[in-house]
Coordinates of C-alpha atoms and ligand atoms in Angstrom, one line a residue:
X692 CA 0.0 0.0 0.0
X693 CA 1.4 3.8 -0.9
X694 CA 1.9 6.3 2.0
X695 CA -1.1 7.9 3.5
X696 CA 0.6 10.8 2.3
X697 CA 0.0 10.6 -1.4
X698 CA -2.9 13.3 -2.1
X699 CA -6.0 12.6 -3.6
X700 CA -5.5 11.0 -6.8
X701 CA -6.6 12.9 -10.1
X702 CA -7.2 11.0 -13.8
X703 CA -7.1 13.1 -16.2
X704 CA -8.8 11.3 -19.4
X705 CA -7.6 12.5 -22.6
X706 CA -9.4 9.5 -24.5
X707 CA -11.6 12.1 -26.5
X708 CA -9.1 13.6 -28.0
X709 CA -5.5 11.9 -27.3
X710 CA -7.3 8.7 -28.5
X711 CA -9.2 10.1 -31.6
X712 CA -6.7 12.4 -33.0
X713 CA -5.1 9.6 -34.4
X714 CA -7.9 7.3 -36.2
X715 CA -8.3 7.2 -39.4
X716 CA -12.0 6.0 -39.1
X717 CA -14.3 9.6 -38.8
X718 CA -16.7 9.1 -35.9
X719 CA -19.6 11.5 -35.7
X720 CA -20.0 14.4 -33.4
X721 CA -22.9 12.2 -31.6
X722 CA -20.9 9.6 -30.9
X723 CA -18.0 11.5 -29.3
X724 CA -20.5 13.4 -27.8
X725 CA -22.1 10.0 -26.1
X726 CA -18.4 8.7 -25.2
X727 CA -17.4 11.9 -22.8
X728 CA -20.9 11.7 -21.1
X729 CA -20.6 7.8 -20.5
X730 CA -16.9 8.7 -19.3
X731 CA -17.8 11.1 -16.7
X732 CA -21.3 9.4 -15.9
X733 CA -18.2 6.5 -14.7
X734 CA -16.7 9.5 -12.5
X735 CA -14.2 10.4 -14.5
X736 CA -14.5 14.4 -13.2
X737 CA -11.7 15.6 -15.7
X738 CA -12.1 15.0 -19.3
X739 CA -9.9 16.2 -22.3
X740 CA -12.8 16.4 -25.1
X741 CA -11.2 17.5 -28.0
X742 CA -8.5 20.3 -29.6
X743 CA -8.9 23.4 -31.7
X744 CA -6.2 22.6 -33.6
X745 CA -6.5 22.9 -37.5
X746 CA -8.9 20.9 -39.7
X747 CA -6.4 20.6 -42.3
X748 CA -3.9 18.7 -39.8
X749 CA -5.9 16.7 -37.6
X750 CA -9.2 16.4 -39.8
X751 CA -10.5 14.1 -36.9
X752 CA -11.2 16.7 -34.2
X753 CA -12.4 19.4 -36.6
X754 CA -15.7 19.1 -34.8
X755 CA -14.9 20.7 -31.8
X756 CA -17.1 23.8 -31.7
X757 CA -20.6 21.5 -32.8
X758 CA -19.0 18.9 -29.9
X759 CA -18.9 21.5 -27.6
X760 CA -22.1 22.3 -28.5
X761 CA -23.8 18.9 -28.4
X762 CA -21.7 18.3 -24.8
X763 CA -23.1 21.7 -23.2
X764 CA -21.8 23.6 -20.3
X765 CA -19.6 20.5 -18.4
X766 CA -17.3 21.8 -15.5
X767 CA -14.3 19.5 -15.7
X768 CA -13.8 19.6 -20.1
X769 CA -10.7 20.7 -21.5
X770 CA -9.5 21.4 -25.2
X771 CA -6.1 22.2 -26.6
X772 CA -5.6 25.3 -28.1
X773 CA -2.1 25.7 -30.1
X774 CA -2.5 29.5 -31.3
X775 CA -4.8 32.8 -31.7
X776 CA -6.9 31.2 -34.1
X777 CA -7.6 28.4 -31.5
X778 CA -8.3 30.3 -29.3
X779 CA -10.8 32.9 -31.3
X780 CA -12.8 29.2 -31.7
X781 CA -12.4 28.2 -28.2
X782 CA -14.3 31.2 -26.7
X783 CA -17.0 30.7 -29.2
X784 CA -18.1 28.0 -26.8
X785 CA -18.3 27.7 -23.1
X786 CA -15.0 26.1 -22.6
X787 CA -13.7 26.8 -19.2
X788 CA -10.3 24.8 -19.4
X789 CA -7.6 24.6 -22.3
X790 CA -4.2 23.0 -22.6
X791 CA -0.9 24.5 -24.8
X792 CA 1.4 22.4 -25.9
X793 CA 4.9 22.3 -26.6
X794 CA 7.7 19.8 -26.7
X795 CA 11.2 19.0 -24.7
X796 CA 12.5 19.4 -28.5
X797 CA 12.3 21.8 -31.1
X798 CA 12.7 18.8 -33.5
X799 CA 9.1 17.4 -32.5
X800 CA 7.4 21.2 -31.9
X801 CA 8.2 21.6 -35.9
X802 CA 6.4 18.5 -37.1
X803 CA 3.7 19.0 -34.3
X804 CA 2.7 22.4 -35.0
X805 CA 5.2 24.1 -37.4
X806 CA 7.1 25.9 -34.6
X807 CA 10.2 25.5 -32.8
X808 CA 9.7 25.5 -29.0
X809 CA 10.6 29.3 -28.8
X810 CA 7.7 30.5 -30.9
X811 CA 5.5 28.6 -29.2
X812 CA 5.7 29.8 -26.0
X813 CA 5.3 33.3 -27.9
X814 CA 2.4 31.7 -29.5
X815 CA 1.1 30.5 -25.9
X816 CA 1.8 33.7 -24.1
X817 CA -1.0 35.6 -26.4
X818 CA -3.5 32.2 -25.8
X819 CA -2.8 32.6 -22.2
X820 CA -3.4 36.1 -21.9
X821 CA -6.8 36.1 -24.0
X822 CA -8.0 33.4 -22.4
X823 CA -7.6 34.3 -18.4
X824 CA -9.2 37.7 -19.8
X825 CA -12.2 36.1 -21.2
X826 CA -12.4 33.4 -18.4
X827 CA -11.7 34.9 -15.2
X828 CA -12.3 31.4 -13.5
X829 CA -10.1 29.5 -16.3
X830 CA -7.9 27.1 -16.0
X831 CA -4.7 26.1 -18.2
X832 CA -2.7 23.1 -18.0
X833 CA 1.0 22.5 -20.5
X834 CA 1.9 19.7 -22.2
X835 CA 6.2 19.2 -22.4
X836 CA 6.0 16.0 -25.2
X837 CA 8.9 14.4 -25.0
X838 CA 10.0 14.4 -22.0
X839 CA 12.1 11.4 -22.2
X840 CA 12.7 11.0 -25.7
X841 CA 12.2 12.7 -29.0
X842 CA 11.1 10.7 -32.3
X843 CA 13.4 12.6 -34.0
X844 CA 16.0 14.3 -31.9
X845 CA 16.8 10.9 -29.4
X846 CA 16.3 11.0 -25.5
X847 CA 16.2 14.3 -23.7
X848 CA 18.0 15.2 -20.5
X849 CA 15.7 16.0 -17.8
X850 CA 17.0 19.6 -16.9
X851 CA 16.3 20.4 -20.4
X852 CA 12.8 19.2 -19.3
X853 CA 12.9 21.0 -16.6
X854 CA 14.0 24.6 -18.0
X855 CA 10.6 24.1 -20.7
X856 CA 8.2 23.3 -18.0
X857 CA 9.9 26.9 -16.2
X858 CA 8.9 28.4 -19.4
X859 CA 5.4 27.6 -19.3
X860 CA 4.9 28.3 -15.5
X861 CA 6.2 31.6 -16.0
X862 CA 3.6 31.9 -18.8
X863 CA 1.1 31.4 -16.0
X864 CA -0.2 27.6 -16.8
X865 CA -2.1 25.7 -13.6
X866 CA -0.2 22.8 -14.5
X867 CA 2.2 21.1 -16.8
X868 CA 1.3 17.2 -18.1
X869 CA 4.9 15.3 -18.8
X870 CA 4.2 13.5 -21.9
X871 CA 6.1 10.3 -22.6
X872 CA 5.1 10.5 -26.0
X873 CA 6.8 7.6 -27.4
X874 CA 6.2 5.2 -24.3
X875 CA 9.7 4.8 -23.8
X876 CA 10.1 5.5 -20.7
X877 CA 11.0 3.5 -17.3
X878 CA 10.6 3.9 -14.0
X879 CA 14.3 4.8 -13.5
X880 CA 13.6 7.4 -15.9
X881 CA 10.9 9.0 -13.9
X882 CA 12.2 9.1 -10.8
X883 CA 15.8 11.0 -12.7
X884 CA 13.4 13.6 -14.5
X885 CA 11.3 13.9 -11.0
X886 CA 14.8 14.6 -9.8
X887 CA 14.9 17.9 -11.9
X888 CA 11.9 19.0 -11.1
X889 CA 11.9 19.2 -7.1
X890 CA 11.7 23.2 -7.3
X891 CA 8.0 22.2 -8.8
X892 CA 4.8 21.5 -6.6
X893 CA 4.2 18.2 -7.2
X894 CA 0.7 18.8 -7.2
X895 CA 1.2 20.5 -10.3
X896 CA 2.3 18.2 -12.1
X897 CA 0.4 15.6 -14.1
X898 CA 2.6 12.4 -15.4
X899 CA 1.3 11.2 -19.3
X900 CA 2.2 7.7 -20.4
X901 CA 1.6 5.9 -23.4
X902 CA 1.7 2.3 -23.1
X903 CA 3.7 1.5 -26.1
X904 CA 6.2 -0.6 -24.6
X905 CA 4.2 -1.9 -21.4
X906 CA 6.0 0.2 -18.9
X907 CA 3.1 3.0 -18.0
X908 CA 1.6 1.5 -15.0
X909 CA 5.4 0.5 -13.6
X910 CA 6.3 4.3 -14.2
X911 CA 3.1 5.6 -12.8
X912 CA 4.1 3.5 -9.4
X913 CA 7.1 5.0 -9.2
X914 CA 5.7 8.7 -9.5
X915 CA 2.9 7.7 -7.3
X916 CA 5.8 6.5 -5.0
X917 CA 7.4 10.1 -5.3
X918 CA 4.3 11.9 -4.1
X919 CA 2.7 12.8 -7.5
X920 CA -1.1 12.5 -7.9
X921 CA -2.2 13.6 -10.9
X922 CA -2.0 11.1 -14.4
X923 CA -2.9 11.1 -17.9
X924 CA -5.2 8.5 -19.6
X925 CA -7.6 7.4 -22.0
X926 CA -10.3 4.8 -22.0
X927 CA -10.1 1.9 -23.5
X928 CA -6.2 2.1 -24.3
X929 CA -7.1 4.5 -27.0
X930 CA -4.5 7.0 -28.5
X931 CA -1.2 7.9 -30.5
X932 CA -0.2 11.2 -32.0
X933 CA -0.2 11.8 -36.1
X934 CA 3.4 13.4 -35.5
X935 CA 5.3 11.0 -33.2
X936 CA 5.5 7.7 -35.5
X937 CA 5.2 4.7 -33.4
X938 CA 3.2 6.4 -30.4
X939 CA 1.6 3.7 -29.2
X940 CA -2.1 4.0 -27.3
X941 CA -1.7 6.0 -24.0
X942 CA -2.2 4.3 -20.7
X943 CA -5.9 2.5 -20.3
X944 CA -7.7 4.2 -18.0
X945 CA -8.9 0.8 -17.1
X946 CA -5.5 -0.3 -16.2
X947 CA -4.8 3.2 -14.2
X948 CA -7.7 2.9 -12.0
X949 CA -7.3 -1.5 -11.5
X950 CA -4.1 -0.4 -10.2
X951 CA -4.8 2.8 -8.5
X952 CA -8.4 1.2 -6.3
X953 CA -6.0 -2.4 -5.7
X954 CA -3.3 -0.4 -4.3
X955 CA -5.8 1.2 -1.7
X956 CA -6.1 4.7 -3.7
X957 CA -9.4 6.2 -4.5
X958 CA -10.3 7.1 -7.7
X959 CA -14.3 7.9 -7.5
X960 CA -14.3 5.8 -11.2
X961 CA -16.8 3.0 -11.6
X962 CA -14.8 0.4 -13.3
X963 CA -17.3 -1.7 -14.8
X964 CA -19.0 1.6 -16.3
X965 CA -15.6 2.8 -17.4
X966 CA -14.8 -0.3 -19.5
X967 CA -17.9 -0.1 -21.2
X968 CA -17.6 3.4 -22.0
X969 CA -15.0 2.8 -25.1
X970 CA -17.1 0.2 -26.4
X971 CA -19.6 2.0 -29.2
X972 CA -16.5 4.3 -30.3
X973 CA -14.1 1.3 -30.3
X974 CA -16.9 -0.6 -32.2
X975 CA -17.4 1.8 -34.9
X976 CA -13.1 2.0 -35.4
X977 CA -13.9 -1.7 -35.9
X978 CA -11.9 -2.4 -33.0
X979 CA -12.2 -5.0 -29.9
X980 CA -11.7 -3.9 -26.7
X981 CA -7.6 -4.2 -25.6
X982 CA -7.2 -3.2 -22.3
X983 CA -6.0 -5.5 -20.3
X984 CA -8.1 -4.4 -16.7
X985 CA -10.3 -3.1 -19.4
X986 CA -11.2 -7.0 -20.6
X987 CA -10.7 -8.5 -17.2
X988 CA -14.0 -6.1 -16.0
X989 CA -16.1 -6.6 -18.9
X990 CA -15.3 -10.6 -18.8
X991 CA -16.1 -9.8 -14.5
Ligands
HMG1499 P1 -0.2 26.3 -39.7 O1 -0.7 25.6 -41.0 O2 1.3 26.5 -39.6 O3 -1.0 27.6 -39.4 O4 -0.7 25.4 -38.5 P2 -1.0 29.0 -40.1 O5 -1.1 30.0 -39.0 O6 0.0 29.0 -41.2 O7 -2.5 28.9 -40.8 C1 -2.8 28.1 -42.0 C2 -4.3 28.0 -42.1 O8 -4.8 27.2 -41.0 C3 -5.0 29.3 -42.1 O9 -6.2 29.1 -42.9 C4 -5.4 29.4 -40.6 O10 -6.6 30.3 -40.5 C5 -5.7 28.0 -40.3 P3 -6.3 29.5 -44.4 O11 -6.0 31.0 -44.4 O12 -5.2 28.7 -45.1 O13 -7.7 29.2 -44.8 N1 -5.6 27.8 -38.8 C6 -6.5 27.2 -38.0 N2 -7.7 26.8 -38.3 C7 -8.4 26.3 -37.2 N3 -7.9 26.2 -36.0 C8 -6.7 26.6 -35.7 C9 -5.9 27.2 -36.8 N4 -4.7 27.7 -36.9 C10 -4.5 28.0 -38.1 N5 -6.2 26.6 -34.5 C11 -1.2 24.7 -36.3 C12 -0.3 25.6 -37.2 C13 -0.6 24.9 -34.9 C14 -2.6 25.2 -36.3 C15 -1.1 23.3 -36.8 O14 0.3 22.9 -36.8 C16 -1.9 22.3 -35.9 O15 -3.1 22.4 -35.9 N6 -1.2 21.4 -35.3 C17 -1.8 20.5 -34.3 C18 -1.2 19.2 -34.3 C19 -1.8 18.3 -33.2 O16 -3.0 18.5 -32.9 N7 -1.0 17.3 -32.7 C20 -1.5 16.4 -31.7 C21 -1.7 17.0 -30.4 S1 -0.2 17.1 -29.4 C22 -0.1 15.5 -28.7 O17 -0.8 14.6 -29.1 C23 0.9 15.2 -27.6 C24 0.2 15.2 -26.2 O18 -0.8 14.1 -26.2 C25 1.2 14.9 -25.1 C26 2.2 13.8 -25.4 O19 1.7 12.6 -25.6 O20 3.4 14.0 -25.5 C27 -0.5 16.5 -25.9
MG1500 MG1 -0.3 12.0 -25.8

């Protein structure tokens, strides 16, 4: 069992979007509406429904303002917005929480959203600003990708890391999400970047694992045994991003919260709902259900 100092444990599901930014299979605006409301009707308080990215590059979220729509006022959603133009779309709805994001590397910022890691933070600083000014209650969160390891520019050294998520506090974000985009990492890994960060509350930081290699839930025990709370993931095992070849599906949600409940920490997630939350959206992908806990608590 962890500590009883480990504070209350936050998911943060990105399944919405981190999982259908990547399909190639369109689902409709209904349907993605139905997933996010099954997903927090299983508790799941913190939902990631979708980005304002462009249409041209991620056709598959291009929906986001008739999603937003359909969804209605919900306090826990959360969108990414990359730039001005994001943003101008994003306060066309009632969107009270949006995520920047940037990279460890400039190699990955450029394929990911045509800048190097510089201009965005320029580009952030102007989303930022517009957006506490139109939501006086908002609430911004920072993706650093590649926080381990780059795609294209090999691993990353975790006071690099650390000088990026600076960057982005200075800019005023609530909290900064470490992506392992690749699902590279290990738990050794973890604990050296968590090394660079101890000048961070660890309450604001949020740890995002994809599964590609199998080592998520190992790495999430060994932030969890570190004192961080907050993690990344997305129902059914559902995810990848267009720009990091071989980004594997991010962390189950399914899996986080089998591990998470076992270990004696509450989540406020109804398993059994959760794993059937995926299963209309995985069913129209043309997809079976994956996820290890996921399978083990529909088959329960
Ligand atoms: P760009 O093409 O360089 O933008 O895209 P531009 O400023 O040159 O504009 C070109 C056209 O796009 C213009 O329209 C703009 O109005 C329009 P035109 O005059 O040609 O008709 N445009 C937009 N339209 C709608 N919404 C917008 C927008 N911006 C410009 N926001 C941009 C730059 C950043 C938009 C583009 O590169 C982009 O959308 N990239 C997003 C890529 C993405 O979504 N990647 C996946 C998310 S990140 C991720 O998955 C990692 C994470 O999970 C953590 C981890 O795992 O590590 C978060
Ligand atoms: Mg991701």
């Amino acid at each position: 069992m962890y500590p009883l100092d480990v504070p209350a444990i936050r998911i943060f599901e990105v399944g919405p979007r981190d999982g259908l930014q990547n399909e190639a299979t369109p689902v409709p605006t209904e349907a993605k509406a139905a997933f996010v409301r099954s997903l927090a009707a299983a508790g799941l308080a913190e939902i990631e429904a979708t980005s304002f990215v462009s249409p041209k590059w991620v056709p598959q979220l291009g929906d986001a303002q008739a999603l937003l729509a359909e969804l209605g006022p919900m306090p826990g959603l959360s969108a990414l917005v990359p730039n001005a133009k994001g943003l101008e779309r994003a306060l066309e709805t009632t969107i009270g929480r949006i995520a920047v994001f940037t990279a460890a590397s400039n190699a990955f910022t450029l394929k990911n959203i045509g800048m190097d890691v510089e201009a965005s933070l320029a580009a952030f600083a102007e989303v930022i600003g517009g957006f506490r000014a139109a939501r006086l209650d908002g609430w911004v969160r920072g993706y650093v990708s590649t926080a381990f390891e780059c795609p294209y520019a090999g691993r990353i050294a975790p006071d690099h890391v650390a000088k990026v998520c600076d960057r982005l506090l200075d800019l005023g974000v609530d909290e900064i999400s470490l992506g392992d985009t690749i699902g590279v990492a290990v738990p050794a890994e973890v604990r050296s970047l968590a090394s660079s960060l101890t000048h961070i509350p660890k309450a604001k930081v949020a740890w995002h694992f994809h599964d590609t290699r199998g080592t998520a839930i190992a790495n999430v025990a060994a932030a969890l045994e570190l004192g961080y709370n907050v993690f990344d993931a997305s129902a059914g095992g559902l995810g990848g991003c267009p720009y990091a070849p071989g980004a594997g599906g991010n962390l189950a949600t399914e899996d986080l919260v089998y591990f998470l409940e076992r270990s004696g920490l509450e989540t406020g997630v109804d398993l059994g709902a959760l794993a059937r939350a995926s299963l209309p959206v995985l069913d129209r992908l043309g997809r079976k259900p994956a996820a290890k806990a996921q399978l083990a608590a529909l088959a329960g």
